[in-house]
Coordinates of C-alpha atoms and ligand atoms in Angstrom, one line a residue:
M1 CA -27.6 -3.3 -17.1
K2 CA -26.5 0.5 -16.1
S3 CA -22.7 1.2 -16.2
Y4 CA -20.7 4.3 -16.1
Q5 CA -18.3 4.3 -19.2
V6 CA -15.3 6.2 -20.1
C7 CA -16.1 7.1 -23.6
A8 CA -13.2 9.5 -24.2
C9 CA -10.1 10.0 -21.8
S10 CA -10.6 12.6 -19.1
A11 CA -14.0 13.5 -20.0
P12 CA -16.7 12.7 -17.4
L13 CA -18.0 9.1 -17.5
E14 CA -21.2 8.6 -18.9
L15 CA -24.0 6.4 -17.9
C16 CA -24.8 3.6 -20.4
E17 CA -27.8 1.1 -20.4
Q18 CA -27.3 -2.3 -21.9
P19 CA -29.2 -5.5 -22.0
T20 CA -28.1 -7.4 -18.9
P21 CA -25.9 -10.2 -20.2
T22 CA -26.4 -13.9 -19.7
P23 CA -23.5 -16.3 -18.5
T24 CA -22.2 -18.9 -21.0
G25 CA -19.5 -21.6 -20.2
T26 CA -18.0 -21.1 -16.8
E27 CA -19.1 -17.4 -16.4
V28 CA -20.6 -15.9 -13.6
L29 CA -22.7 -12.8 -13.5
L30 CA -22.7 -10.7 -9.8
K31 CA -24.8 -8.0 -8.7
V32 CA -22.3 -5.3 -7.8
I33 CA -22.8 -4.5 -3.9
A34 CA -19.5 -2.4 -3.6
A35 CA -16.7 -1.3 -6.0
G36 CA -13.9 0.8 -4.6
L37 CA -12.4 4.0 -6.5
C38 CA -8.6 3.2 -6.9
H39 CA -5.8 5.8 -7.9
S40 CA -5.1 3.4 -11.1
D41 CA -8.7 4.3 -12.2
L42 CA -7.1 7.9 -12.9
H43 CA -4.4 6.5 -14.9
F44 CA -7.1 4.5 -16.9
W45 CA -9.6 7.4 -17.2
E46 CA -6.8 9.7 -18.3
G47 CA -5.2 7.2 -20.7
T48 CA -1.7 7.8 -20.0
Y49 CA 1.4 7.2 -17.6
D50 CA 4.1 9.7 -17.2
I51 CA 7.5 8.0 -17.8
G52 CA 9.5 11.1 -17.2
G53 CA 11.5 13.5 -19.6
G54 CA 8.1 14.9 -20.9
K55 CA 7.3 11.5 -22.4
V56 CA 3.9 9.6 -21.6
M57 CA 3.0 6.0 -22.4
R58 CA -0.4 5.5 -23.8
L59 CA -2.8 2.9 -22.7
A60 CA -4.5 2.5 -25.7
D61 CA -1.2 1.2 -27.1
R62 CA -1.3 -1.7 -24.4
G63 CA -4.9 -2.7 -25.6
V64 CA -7.1 -0.8 -23.4
K65 CA -9.9 0.2 -25.5
L66 CA -13.0 2.6 -25.2
P67 CA -15.8 2.7 -24.1
L68 CA -14.6 1.1 -21.0
T69 CA -16.4 0.5 -17.6
L70 CA -13.8 1.1 -14.9
G71 CA -13.8 -0.7 -11.4
H72 CA -11.3 -3.5 -10.2
E73 CA -12.1 -3.6 -6.5
N74 CA -15.4 -5.3 -6.7
V75 CA -17.5 -7.1 -4.3
G76 CA -20.9 -8.6 -5.5
R77 CA -23.7 -11.2 -5.1
V78 CA -24.1 -13.9 -7.8
V79 CA -27.3 -13.8 -9.5
A80 CA -26.5 -16.4 -12.7
V81 CA -24.0 -19.0 -13.2
G82 CA -22.8 -20.4 -16.8
P83 CA -23.8 -24.0 -17.3
D84 CA -20.0 -25.2 -16.9
A85 CA -19.3 -22.9 -13.7
T86 CA -18.6 -25.0 -10.5
G87 CA -18.0 -24.3 -6.9
V88 CA -20.6 -21.4 -6.9
A89 CA -24.0 -20.8 -5.8
I90 CA -26.5 -18.2 -6.8
G91 CA -26.7 -16.0 -3.5
D92 CA -23.1 -16.2 -2.8
K93 CA -21.3 -12.8 -1.8
R94 CA -17.8 -12.9 -3.3
L95 CA -14.9 -10.7 -3.7
I96 CA -13.6 -10.6 -7.1
Y97 CA -9.9 -11.2 -8.2
P98 CA -9.2 -8.8 -11.0
W99 CA -5.6 -9.5 -12.4
I100 CA -6.8 -12.5 -14.4
G101 CA -4.5 -13.9 -17.2
C102 CA -5.0 -16.5 -20.1
G103 CA -5.4 -18.9 -17.5
A104 CA -3.4 -21.5 -19.8
C105 CA 0.2 -20.1 -19.9
A106 CA 2.9 -21.3 -17.9
V107 CA 3.1 -18.1 -15.7
C108 CA -0.8 -18.4 -15.2
R109 CA -0.7 -22.1 -14.1
R110 CA 2.2 -21.5 -11.5
G111 CA -0.4 -19.0 -9.9
D112 CA 1.1 -15.9 -11.2
E113 CA -1.6 -14.7 -13.5
Q114 CA -1.2 -11.0 -12.6
L115 CA 2.0 -11.3 -14.9
C116 CA 0.4 -13.0 -17.8
L117 CA 1.4 -11.3 -21.2
K118 CA -2.3 -11.8 -22.5
P119 CA -4.1 -10.0 -19.3
Q120 CA -7.9 -9.7 -19.0
Y121 CA -7.9 -7.5 -16.0
I122 CA -11.4 -7.0 -14.9
G123 CA -12.1 -3.2 -15.1
V124 CA -9.3 -2.6 -17.4
F125 CA -9.6 -4.8 -20.4
R126 CA -12.9 -6.2 -19.5
P127 CA -16.0 -4.5 -18.0
G128 CA -15.7 -3.6 -14.4
G129 CA -17.7 -2.9 -11.3
F130 CA -18.7 1.1 -11.9
S131 CA -22.1 -0.9 -12.7
D132 CA -24.9 -2.7 -11.4
H133 CA -23.7 -5.9 -13.0
V134 CA -20.4 -7.4 -13.5
M135 CA -19.6 -10.7 -15.3
V136 CA -16.4 -12.6 -14.5
P137 CA -14.9 -15.3 -17.0
D138 CA -14.5 -18.0 -14.3
P139 CA -15.4 -18.8 -10.6
R140 CA -11.8 -19.3 -9.9
C141 CA -11.3 -15.7 -9.4
L142 CA -14.1 -15.3 -6.8
V143 CA -13.1 -15.2 -3.2
D144 CA -15.0 -15.8 0.1
Y145 CA -14.6 -12.8 2.4
G146 CA -16.5 -14.1 5.3
N147 CA -18.0 -11.6 7.4
L148 CA -15.9 -8.8 6.7
P149 CA -18.4 -5.6 5.6
A150 CA -18.6 -5.4 1.7
E151 CA -17.0 -2.0 1.9
L152 CA -13.9 -3.1 3.7
A153 CA -13.7 -6.3 1.4
A154 CA -13.7 -4.5 -2.0
P155 CA -10.4 -2.7 -1.6
L156 CA -8.5 -5.7 -0.8
A157 CA -8.7 -6.8 -4.5
C158 CA -6.3 -3.9 -5.4
S159 CA -5.0 -1.6 -2.6
G160 CA -5.0 -4.3 -0.2
L161 CA -3.5 -6.8 -2.4
T162 CA -0.9 -4.4 -3.9
A163 CA 0.3 -3.6 -0.4
Y164 CA 0.5 -7.0 0.9
S165 CA 2.2 -8.4 -2.1
A166 CA 4.9 -5.6 -2.0
L167 CA 5.4 -6.1 1.8
K168 CA 5.8 -9.7 1.3
K169 CA 8.7 -9.2 -1.1
F170 CA 10.8 -7.9 2.1
G171 CA 10.2 -11.8 3.7
D172 CA 11.3 -11.9 7.1
L173 CA 13.3 -8.4 7.4
L174 CA 9.5 -7.3 8.3
K175 CA 9.7 -9.1 11.9
T176 CA 12.8 -7.5 13.1
E177 CA 13.3 -4.0 11.0
P178 CA 11.0 -1.2 10.4
V179 CA 9.6 -0.4 7.2
V180 CA 9.7 2.7 5.5
I181 CA 6.4 3.5 3.9
V182 CA 6.3 6.4 1.2
G183 CA 2.9 7.7 0.5
A184 CA 0.0 7.5 3.0
G185 CA -2.9 7.2 0.4
G186 CA -5.3 4.3 0.4
V187 CA -2.5 1.7 -0.3
G188 CA 0.0 3.1 2.4
L189 CA -3.0 3.1 5.0
M190 CA -3.6 -0.2 4.0
A191 CA -0.1 -1.4 4.4
L192 CA -0.1 -0.1 8.0
A193 CA -3.1 -2.5 8.7
I194 CA -1.5 -5.4 7.4
L195 CA 1.8 -5.1 9.0
R196 CA -0.2 -4.8 12.2
A197 CA -1.9 -8.4 11.4
M198 CA 1.4 -9.8 10.6
D199 CA 2.7 -8.8 13.6
A200 CA 5.5 -6.9 12.0
R201 CA 8.0 -4.3 13.8
G202 CA 6.0 -1.5 12.0
A203 CA 6.6 1.3 9.7
I204 CA 7.7 5.1 9.4
V205 CA 5.6 6.9 7.0
V206 CA 6.9 9.6 4.6
D207 CA 4.1 12.0 3.1
T208 CA 3.9 15.6 2.1
D209 CA 0.2 15.9 3.0
P210 CA -0.1 16.7 7.1
G211 CA -3.7 15.3 6.8
K212 CA -2.4 12.1 5.4
R213 CA 0.6 12.0 8.2
E214 CA -2.1 12.3 10.8
A215 CA -4.1 9.4 9.4
A216 CA -1.0 7.3 9.4
L217 CA -0.3 7.9 12.9
R218 CA -3.9 6.9 13.9
A219 CA -3.2 3.7 11.6
G220 CA -0.4 3.0 13.9
A221 CA 2.7 4.4 12.1
L222 CA 6.0 4.7 14.3
A223 CA 6.4 8.3 13.1
A224 CA 5.3 10.4 10.2
I225 CA 7.8 12.7 8.3
D226 CA 7.1 15.6 5.9
G227 CA 9.0 14.1 2.8
L228 CA 9.5 18.0 1.9
A229 CA 11.4 18.9 4.8
D230 CA 15.1 19.5 3.9
D231 CA 16.5 16.6 6.1
A232 CA 13.7 14.4 5.3
T233 CA 16.6 11.4 5.1
G234 CA 17.9 12.4 8.4
Q235 CA 14.6 12.6 9.9
V236 CA 13.8 9.0 9.0
Q237 CA 17.2 7.7 9.9
S238 CA 16.9 9.4 13.4
V239 CA 13.5 7.7 14.2
V240 CA 15.2 4.3 14.2
N241 CA 18.8 5.3 14.9
D242 CA 19.9 2.5 12.9
R243 CA 20.2 1.4 9.4
I244 CA 17.2 1.5 6.7
W245 CA 16.7 -2.1 5.2
A246 CA 13.5 -1.8 3.7
V247 CA 11.4 0.9 1.6
V248 CA 8.3 0.6 0.2
D249 CA 7.5 3.5 -2.4
F250 CA 3.6 3.9 -3.0
V251 CA 4.0 7.1 -4.9
G252 CA 6.8 6.3 -7.5
S253 CA 7.9 9.7 -8.5
G254 CA 11.4 10.7 -9.6
T255 CA 11.7 12.5 -6.0
T256 CA 10.5 9.8 -4.0
V257 CA 12.3 6.8 -5.6
K258 CA 15.5 8.9 -5.2
L259 CA 14.6 9.3 -1.6
G260 CA 14.2 5.5 -1.4
T261 CA 17.6 4.6 -2.8
D262 CA 19.0 7.4 -0.6
L263 CA 17.7 6.1 2.7
L264 CA 18.9 2.3 2.1
T265 CA 21.6 0.9 3.8
K266 CA 24.2 -1.4 2.4
G267 CA 22.1 -4.5 1.2
G268 CA 18.9 -2.8 1.5
H269 CA 15.6 -3.2 -0.4
L270 CA 13.6 -0.9 -2.3
V271 CA 10.1 -2.0 -3.7
V272 CA 8.4 0.5 -6.2
V273 CA 4.6 0.2 -6.1
G274 CA 3.3 3.5 -7.2
L275 CA 2.9 4.9 -10.7
F276 CA 2.8 8.6 -10.3
G277 CA 5.6 8.7 -12.9
G278 CA 9.0 10.3 -13.6
E279 CA 12.6 9.2 -13.7
I280 CA 15.7 8.8 -12.0
T281 CA 19.5 9.2 -12.5
L282 CA 21.5 6.6 -10.4
P283 CA 25.3 6.1 -10.7
T284 CA 25.3 2.7 -11.7
P285 CA 28.3 1.7 -9.4
Y286 CA 26.1 2.3 -6.4
I287 CA 24.0 -1.0 -7.5
P288 CA 26.8 -3.3 -6.6
M289 CA 28.8 -1.3 -4.3
R290 CA 25.6 -0.8 -1.9
A291 CA 24.3 -4.4 -2.9
M292 CA 21.1 -2.4 -3.6
T293 CA 17.9 -4.4 -4.7
I294 CA 15.0 -2.0 -6.4
Q295 CA 12.2 -4.4 -7.3
G296 CA 8.8 -3.3 -9.0
S297 CA 5.8 -4.7 -7.8
Y298 CA 2.5 -4.7 -9.4
T299 CA -0.7 -5.8 -7.8
G300 CA -0.6 -9.3 -6.7
S301 CA -1.6 -13.1 -7.2
L302 CA -4.8 -14.8 -6.6
P303 CA -3.2 -17.0 -3.8
E304 CA -2.0 -13.8 -2.2
L305 CA -5.6 -12.4 -2.1
R306 CA -6.7 -15.7 -0.4
E307 CA -4.1 -15.4 2.2
L308 CA -4.7 -11.6 2.8
V309 CA -8.5 -12.2 3.2
T310 CA -7.6 -14.9 5.7
L311 CA -5.2 -12.7 7.5
L312 CA -7.6 -9.8 7.9
R313 CA -10.7 -11.6 8.5
T314 CA -10.3 -12.2 12.0
M315 CA -8.7 -8.6 12.7
P316 CA -11.0 -6.6 15.1
G317 CA -11.8 -3.2 13.9
D318 CA -11.7 -1.1 10.6
F319 CA -8.5 -1.6 8.8
M320 CA -9.0 1.5 6.6
P321 CA -10.9 4.4 6.4
V322 CA -13.6 4.0 4.1
E323 CA -16.3 6.1 2.5
V324 CA -19.3 4.6 1.0
R325 CA -21.0 7.0 -1.9
P326 CA -23.8 6.0 -4.4
L327 CA -22.3 5.0 -7.8
D328 CA -24.0 8.0 -9.6
C329 CA -21.3 10.4 -7.7
V330 CA -18.7 8.4 -9.5
N331 CA -17.8 11.5 -11.7
A332 CA -17.6 13.7 -8.5
S333 CA -15.5 11.1 -6.8
F334 CA -12.7 10.9 -9.7
N335 CA -12.5 14.8 -9.3
D336 CA -12.1 14.4 -5.6
L337 CA -9.2 11.8 -6.2
K338 CA -7.7 13.9 -8.6
E339 CA -7.4 16.7 -6.4
G340 CA -6.0 14.5 -3.4
R341 CA -9.1 15.2 -1.4
I342 CA -9.6 11.5 -0.4
I343 CA -8.6 10.0 2.8
G344 CA -8.4 6.5 2.5
R345 CA -10.8 4.8 0.1
V346 CA -14.1 6.1 -1.7
V347 CA -16.2 2.9 -2.4
L348 CA -19.2 3.3 -4.7
A349 CA -22.3 1.4 -4.2
P350 CA -25.0 1.0 -6.9
N351 CA -28.2 3.2 -6.3
Ligands
LIG1 ZN1 -1.4 -16.6 -18.9
LIG2 ZN1 -6.4 -0.4 -8.2

């Protein structure tokens, strides 16, 4: 088994060769077909999150150990199954749900294992898909993606699921009110496609990058506003000529979360997803006086991933721009992502 591993934070990933593992118990071994490169891989690679005020949170303190094979947006073909694995056969092509928990606690049992306090996320706490093989602990985390192309299915495990779970938090508002999407990177573009599939009212996109604004308009945004403009708030409000009820922030910097709270009308709802980092100062009386909801959203549940695949399986056309690169381009791709040179998603495929 050949894997690209992080051996030291921010250093180039190293190609490591190990014996291909044999599944035991309920484990399932898949040959990787496609593995998406996600913005959070950058955080895992650098080993830190910026929590504002010059402080950082270290992933090592949260139990992330090196060396680590990253890659949590994986599609593969089953090549071996453990003696206790049921409902899966050799040759099956499956999308892997990576946000697995202990499987036994109350949170896991009610289907929210992404919130388990003993996470075993694939590509974070367990070896991921920047490799030719990936092992999953249980067939329950395998999702049939039907006829979707593998390179479009792979990003659904994180960028798609993250966008879907965040948007679902607005409930029925989506049918009648436009959503403001802050950040038109991979997840923002995915959100636009999902809104289309959900028959929602649509979205106004805010991004500082002209190329990303253009991509958002091509993906069906009602308008695309430059977040650096002096009157960005006014420009967004003038598009709808009405109150803003729902903002989803896929950047998550101090500046964008402030923009989000400024945009919201009384009773409005801000969902923060991005992990760019920073901090905000918010006068506490605003929270009750504006009846404001500020909610965080982290990935999504396994049932939500199944719903999302069902929703998109029948959607005509590509739902996000994807570029397939050979796996040995992984280091160049990390650099491109870091420098903001990627529109949509890069998906790596073993050579
Ligand atoms: Zn659990
Ligand atoms: Zn991700």
